[in-house]
Short mmCIF file of C-alpha atoms in Angstrom, two decimals:
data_model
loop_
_atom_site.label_atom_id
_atom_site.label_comp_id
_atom_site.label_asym_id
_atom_site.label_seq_id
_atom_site.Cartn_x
_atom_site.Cartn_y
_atom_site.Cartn_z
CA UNK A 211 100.11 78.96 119.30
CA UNK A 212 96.55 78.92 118.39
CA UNK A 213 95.07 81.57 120.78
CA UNK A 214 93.14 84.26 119.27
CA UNK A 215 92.10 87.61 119.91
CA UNK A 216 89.76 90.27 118.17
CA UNK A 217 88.72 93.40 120.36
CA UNK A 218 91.45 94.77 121.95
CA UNK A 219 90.70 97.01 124.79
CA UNK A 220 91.77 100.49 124.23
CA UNK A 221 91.71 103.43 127.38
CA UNK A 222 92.91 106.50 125.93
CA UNK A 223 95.05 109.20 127.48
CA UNK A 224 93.26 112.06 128.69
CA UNK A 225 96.66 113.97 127.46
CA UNK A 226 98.99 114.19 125.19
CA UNK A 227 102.82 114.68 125.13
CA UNK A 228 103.04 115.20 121.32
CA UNK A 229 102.78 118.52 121.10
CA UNK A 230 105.77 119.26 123.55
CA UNK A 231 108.04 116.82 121.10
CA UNK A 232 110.28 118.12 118.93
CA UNK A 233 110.71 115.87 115.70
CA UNK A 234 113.28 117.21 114.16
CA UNK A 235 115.37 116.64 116.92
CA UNK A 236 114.83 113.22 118.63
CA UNK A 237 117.32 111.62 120.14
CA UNK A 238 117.01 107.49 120.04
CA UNK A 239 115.13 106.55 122.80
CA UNK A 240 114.41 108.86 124.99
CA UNK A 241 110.86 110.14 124.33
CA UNK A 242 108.11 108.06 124.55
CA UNK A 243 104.53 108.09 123.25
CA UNK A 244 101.56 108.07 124.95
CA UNK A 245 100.04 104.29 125.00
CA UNK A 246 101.66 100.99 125.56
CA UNK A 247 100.56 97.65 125.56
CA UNK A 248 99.85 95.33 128.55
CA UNK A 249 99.11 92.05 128.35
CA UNK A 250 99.14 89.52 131.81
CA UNK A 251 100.24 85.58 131.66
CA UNK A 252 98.68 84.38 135.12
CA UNK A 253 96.91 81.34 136.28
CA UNK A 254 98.89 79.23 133.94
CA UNK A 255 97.45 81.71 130.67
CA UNK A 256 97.77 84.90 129.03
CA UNK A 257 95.60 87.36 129.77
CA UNK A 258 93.61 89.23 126.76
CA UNK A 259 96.02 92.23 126.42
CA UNK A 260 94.72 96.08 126.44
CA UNK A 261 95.88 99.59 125.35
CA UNK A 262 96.57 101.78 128.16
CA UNK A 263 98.27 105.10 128.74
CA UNK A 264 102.13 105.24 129.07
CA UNK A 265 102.90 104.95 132.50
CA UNK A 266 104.66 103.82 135.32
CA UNK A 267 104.77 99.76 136.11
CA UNK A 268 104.50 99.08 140.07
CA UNK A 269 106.03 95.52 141.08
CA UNK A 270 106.91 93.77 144.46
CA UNK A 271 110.46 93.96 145.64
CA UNK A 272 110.11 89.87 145.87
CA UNK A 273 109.43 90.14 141.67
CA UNK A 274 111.40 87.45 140.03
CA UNK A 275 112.72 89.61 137.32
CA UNK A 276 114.61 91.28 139.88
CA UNK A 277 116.56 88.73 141.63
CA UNK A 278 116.78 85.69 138.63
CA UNK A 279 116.40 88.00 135.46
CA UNK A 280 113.90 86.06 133.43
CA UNK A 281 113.68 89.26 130.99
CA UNK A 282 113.28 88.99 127.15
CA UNK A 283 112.56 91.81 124.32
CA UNK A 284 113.02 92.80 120.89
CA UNK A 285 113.61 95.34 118.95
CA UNK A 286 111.54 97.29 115.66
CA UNK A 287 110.68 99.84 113.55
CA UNK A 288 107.44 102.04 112.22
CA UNK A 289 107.72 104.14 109.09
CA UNK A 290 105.32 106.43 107.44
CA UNK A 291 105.97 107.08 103.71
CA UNK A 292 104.55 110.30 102.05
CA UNK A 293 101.41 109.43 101.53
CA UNK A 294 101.00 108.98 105.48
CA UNK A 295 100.90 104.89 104.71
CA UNK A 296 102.47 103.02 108.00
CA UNK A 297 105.00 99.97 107.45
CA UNK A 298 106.50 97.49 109.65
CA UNK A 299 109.26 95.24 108.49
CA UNK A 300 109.42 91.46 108.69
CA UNK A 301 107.29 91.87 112.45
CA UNK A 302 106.71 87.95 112.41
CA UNK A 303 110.25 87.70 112.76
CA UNK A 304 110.47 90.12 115.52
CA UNK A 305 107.53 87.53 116.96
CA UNK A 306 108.82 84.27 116.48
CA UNK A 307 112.12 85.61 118.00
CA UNK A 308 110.68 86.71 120.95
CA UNK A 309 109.11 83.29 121.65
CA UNK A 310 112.34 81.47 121.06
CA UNK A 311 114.05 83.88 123.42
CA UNK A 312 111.40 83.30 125.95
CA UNK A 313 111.30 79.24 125.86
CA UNK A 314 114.87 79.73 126.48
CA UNK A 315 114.05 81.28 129.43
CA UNK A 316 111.50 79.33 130.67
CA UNK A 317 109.47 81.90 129.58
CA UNK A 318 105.28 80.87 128.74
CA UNK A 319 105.59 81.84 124.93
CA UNK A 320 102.93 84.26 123.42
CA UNK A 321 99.76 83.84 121.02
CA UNK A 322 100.86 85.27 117.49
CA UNK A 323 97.04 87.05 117.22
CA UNK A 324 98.07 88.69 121.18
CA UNK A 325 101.62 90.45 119.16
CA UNK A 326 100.41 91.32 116.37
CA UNK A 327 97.09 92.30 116.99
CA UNK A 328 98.27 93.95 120.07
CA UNK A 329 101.19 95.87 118.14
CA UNK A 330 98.81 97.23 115.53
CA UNK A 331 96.21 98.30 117.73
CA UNK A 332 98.67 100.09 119.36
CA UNK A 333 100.27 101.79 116.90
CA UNK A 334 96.63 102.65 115.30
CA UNK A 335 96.08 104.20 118.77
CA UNK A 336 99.34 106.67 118.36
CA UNK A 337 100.27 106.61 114.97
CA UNK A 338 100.56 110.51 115.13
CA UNK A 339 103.87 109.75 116.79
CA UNK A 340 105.29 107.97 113.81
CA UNK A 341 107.78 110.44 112.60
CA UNK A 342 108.15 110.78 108.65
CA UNK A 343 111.49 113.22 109.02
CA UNK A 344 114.04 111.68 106.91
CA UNK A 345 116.30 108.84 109.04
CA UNK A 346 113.93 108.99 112.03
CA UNK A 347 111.45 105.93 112.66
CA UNK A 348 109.11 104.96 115.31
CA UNK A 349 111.09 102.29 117.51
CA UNK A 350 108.84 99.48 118.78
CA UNK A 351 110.28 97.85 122.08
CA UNK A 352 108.40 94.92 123.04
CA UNK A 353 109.40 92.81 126.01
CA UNK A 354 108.59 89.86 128.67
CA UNK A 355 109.81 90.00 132.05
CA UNK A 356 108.98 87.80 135.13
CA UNK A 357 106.46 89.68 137.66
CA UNK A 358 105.63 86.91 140.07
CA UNK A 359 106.56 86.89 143.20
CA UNK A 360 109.20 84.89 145.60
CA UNK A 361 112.71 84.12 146.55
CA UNK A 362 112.74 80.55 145.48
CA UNK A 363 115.41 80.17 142.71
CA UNK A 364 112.61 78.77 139.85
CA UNK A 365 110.62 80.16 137.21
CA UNK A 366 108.02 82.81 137.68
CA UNK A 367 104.06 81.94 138.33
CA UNK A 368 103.29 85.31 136.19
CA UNK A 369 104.88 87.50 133.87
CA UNK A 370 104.04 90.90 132.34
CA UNK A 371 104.03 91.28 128.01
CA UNK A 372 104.64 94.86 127.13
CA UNK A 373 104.58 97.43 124.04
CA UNK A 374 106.69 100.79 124.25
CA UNK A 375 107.15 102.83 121.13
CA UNK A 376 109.78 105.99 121.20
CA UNK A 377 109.60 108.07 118.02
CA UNK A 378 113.48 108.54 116.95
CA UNK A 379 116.11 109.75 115.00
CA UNK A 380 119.17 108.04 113.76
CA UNK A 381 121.30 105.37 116.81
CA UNK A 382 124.39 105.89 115.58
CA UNK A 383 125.79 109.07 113.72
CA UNK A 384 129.44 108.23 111.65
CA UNK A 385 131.67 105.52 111.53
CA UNK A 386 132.69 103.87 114.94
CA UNK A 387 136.40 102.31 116.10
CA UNK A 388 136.16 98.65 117.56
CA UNK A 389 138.58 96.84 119.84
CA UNK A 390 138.88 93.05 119.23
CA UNK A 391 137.84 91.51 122.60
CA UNK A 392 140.45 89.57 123.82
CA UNK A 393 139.28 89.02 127.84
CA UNK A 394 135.65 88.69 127.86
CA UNK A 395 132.91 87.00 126.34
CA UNK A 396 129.93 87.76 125.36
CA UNK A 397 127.93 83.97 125.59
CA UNK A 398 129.38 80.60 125.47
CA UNK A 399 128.16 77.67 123.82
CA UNK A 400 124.87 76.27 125.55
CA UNK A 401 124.02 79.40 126.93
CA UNK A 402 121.93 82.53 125.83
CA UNK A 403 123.20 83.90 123.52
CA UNK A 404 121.39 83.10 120.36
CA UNK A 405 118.09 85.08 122.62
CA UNK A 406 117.62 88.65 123.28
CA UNK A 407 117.96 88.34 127.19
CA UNK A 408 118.60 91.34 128.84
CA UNK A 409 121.20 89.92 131.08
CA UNK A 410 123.38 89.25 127.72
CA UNK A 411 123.61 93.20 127.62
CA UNK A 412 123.80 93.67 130.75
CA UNK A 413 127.44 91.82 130.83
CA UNK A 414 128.62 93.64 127.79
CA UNK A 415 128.85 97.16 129.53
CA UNK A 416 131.44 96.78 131.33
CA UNK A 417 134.01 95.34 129.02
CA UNK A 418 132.61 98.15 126.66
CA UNK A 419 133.47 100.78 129.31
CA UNK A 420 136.93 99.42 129.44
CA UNK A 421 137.54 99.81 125.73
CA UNK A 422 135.97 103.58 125.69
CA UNK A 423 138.29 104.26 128.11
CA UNK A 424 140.78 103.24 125.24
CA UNK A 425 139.62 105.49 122.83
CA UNK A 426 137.23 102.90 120.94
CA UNK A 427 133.52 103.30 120.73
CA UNK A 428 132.41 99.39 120.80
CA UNK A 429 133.98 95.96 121.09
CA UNK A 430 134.31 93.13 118.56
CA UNK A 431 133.06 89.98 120.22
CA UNK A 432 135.00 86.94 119.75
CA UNK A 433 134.49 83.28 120.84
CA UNK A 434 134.48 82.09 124.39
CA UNK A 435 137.15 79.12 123.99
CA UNK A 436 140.11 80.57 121.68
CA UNK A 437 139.06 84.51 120.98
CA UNK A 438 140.46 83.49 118.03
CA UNK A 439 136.69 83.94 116.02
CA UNK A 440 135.21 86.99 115.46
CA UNK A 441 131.23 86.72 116.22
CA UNK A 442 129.54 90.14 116.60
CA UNK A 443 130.06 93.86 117.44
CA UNK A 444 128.61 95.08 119.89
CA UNK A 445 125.44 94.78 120.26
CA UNK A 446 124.98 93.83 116.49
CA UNK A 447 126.24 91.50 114.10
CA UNK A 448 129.13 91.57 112.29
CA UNK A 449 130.19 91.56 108.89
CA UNK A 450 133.50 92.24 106.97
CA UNK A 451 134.20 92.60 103.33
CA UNK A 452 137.73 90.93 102.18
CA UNK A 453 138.21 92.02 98.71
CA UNK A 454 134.53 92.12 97.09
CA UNK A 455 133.35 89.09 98.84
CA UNK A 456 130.87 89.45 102.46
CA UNK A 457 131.49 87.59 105.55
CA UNK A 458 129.44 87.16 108.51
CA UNK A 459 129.48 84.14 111.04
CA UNK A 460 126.80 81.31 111.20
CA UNK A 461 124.18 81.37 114.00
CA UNK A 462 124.94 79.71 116.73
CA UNK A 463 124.25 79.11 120.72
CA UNK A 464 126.56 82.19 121.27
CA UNK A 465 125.28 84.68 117.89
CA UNK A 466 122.04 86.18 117.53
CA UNK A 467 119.94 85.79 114.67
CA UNK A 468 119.75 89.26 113.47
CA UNK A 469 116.58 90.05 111.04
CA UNK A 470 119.21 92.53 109.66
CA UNK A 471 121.40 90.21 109.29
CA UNK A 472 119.33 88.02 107.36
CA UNK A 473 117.66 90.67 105.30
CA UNK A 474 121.57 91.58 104.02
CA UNK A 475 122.42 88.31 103.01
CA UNK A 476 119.64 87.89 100.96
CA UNK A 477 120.34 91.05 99.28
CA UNK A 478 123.61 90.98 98.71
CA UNK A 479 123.05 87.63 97.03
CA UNK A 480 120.16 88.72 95.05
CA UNK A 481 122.48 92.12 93.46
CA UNK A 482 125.26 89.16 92.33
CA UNK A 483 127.91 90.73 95.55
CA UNK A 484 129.47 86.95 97.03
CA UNK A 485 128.79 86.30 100.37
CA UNK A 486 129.92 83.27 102.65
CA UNK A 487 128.37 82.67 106.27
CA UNK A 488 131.12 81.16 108.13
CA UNK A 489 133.46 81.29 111.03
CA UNK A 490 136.30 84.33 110.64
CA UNK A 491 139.29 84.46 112.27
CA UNK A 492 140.96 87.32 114.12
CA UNK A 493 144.01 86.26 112.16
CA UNK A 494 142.31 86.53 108.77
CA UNK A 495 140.91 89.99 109.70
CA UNK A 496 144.26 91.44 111.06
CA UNK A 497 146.27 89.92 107.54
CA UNK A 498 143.56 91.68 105.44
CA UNK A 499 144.19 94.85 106.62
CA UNK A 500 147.55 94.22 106.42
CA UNK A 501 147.68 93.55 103.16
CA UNK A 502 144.96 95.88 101.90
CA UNK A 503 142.05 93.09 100.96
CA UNK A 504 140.24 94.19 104.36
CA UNK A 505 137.67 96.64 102.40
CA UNK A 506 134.86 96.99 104.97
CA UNK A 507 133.74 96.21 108.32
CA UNK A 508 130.23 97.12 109.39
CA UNK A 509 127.79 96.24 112.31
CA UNK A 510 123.94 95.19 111.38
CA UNK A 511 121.20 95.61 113.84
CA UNK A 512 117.69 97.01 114.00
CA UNK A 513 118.15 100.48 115.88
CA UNK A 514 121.28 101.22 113.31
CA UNK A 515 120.36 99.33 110.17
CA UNK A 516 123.99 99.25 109.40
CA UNK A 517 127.09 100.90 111.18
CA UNK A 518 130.68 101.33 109.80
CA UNK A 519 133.80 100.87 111.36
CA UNK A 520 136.57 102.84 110.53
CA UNK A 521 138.99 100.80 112.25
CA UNK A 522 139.97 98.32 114.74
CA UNK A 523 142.71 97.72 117.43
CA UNK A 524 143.93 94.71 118.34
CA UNK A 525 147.14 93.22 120.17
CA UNK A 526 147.85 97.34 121.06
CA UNK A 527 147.79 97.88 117.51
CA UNK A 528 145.21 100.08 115.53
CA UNK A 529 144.49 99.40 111.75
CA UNK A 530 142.25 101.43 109.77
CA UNK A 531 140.13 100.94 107.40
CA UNK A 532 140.31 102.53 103.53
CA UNK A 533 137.44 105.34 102.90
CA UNK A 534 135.98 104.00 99.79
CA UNK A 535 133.27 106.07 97.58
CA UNK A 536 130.98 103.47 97.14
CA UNK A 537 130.46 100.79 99.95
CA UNK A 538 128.80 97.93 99.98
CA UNK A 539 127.29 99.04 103.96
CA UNK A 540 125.98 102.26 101.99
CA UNK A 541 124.53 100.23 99.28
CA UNK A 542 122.74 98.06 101.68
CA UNK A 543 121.55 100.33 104.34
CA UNK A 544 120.01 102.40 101.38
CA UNK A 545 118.05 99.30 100.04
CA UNK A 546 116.85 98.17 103.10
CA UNK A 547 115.98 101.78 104.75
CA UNK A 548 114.43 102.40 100.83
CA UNK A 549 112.07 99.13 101.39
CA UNK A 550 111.24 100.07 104.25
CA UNK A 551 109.76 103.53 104.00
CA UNK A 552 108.44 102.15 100.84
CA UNK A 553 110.63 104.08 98.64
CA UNK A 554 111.22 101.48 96.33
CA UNK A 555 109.80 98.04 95.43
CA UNK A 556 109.60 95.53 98.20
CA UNK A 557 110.68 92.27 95.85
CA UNK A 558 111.32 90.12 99.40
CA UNK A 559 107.63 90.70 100.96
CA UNK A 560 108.99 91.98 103.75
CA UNK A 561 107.02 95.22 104.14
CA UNK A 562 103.66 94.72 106.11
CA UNK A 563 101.53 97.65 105.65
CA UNK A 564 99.37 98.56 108.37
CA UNK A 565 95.42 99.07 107.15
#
């Protein structure tokens, strides 16, 4: 989209929360920084978006986001290096994500200039809040969600772009224990699954619930028609190491296409490890560990990086997984977390440094 914008708007807070904020304990999530970013789509356009103080968003109870869930967002990451130097990591992708999400939703897709511009005016505005503590990051959270009003079953007349940021620590702490979802699904083919919808997380809670109450921490997704596929884990995609080769799953209507994700397979291919995107069967998995070729399993998401599992249950069976010295999820969450709070050369051009 061609749209551009220069001067962004900026109202300042008349306070600050920083100073009650403990960075060297921050949770994921749960504290937020002082400015956001609005931007309006309405008469058939979007609106030049503005800085404004963190704050609470008032809507109609007739608001389509509430009754047909037209609700997209993504999910990034801020670092600061020593030298107080800001980084964001592949934020186009996080950009042209978003858009493909929201055409899937009937969503009015946004100008490029309106996220990034918008995004780095924003985090010029509170890049005090960027933590530099070792394994926290400022998470981005931008999102699109229907605000017009009416109880007709069609797409909204206006919708509402928006910028949080939450300085953070680490998502997940340790290895996690999966169960292979045999019941549920998490998207079918021709549906949403390939977009960051909200609704898509909305119906993995419950199943999740039910295999917590199990003793596991997550679920292993697995394909509508046959659960016989293994597609992602949890709420991030999936890979598992048989012997010293990589697997992961191809994109699809039903798999979403992590930046992670992508970022690891271009790694592991550059550092010589073999990797093969294609479909994995529950079978295969269960007769690796079996017969000790299942080496790894790991997760691969933004809020994570990367996420071990330690073992996986399946058919009321529970097989664990070998504690190796040197992993291939340690390798790679080191030399992505390493490019990314410019620790180490950036050969991929992935790191956009913020002026």
């Amino acid at each position: 989209m061609s749209a551009i914008i220069k001067d962004i708007e900026i109202i300042k807070s008349k306070t600050t929360k920083i100073n009650e904020v403990d960075f060297n304990d921050l949770k994921f999530g749960n504290t937020f920084s002082d400015h956001m970013l609005v931007c309006d789509f309405k008469d058939g356009k979007w609106q030049a978006p503005k800085v404004v103080p963190y704050q609470p968003i008032t809507l109609d109870p007739s608001a389509k986001i509430f009754h047909y869930g037209q609700s997209v967002f993504e999910g990034m990451k801020a670092y600061k290096d020593v030298d107080e130097n800001v980084f964001l990591f592949r934020p186009l992708e996080n950009f042209k994500r978003l858009n493909i999400s929201s055409k899937r939703l009937a969503i009015p897709e946004l100008p490029e200039s309106y996220f990034m511009e918008g995004l780095k005016t924003l985090l010029e505005v509170d890049k005090d809040w960027i933590p530099k503590n070792e394994g926290s990051s400022l998470y981005i959270r931008p999102f699109i969600f229907a605000s017009g009003n009416g109880f007709h079953a069609s797409p909204a007349d206006e919708y509402k772009f928006i910028i949080c940021t939450a300085p953070s620590g680490a998502y997940f702490s340790g290895k996690v224990k999966v169960l292979i979802e045999q019941t549920y699904s998490r998207s079918a083919n021709g549906g949403v699954g390939f977009a960051k919808a909200g609704g898509n997380y909305a119906g993995q809670f419950y199943p999740t619930q039910l295999a917590v109450a199990k003793g596991y921490q997550q679920v292993i997704w697995t394909d509508d028609n046959t659960h016989e596929y293994i597609e992602e884990a949890g709420a991030m995609n999936i890979f598992v190491r048989i012997n010293d080769t990589l697997i992961t799953g191809p994109t699809s209507d039903r798999i979403l296409d992590g930046i992670t994700r992508k970022s690891i397979i271009e790694i592991a291919k550059a550092e010589g490890i073999p990797v093969e995107v294609r479909k994995i069967t529950v079978s295969e998995v269960v007769e690796a560990a079996k017969n000790g070729s299942l080496k790894e399993m790991f997760g691969a998401g933004t809020a994570a990086v990367i996420s071990p599992i330690s073992g996986f249950g399946y058919n009321d069976t529970d097989y664990d997984l070998p504690e190796l010295e040197d992993t291939f999820a340690s390798f790679l969450k080191k030399t992505i977390t390493d490019i990314q709070t410019n620790k180490s050369e950036d050969p991929y051009g992935w790191r956009v440094k913020l002026d």
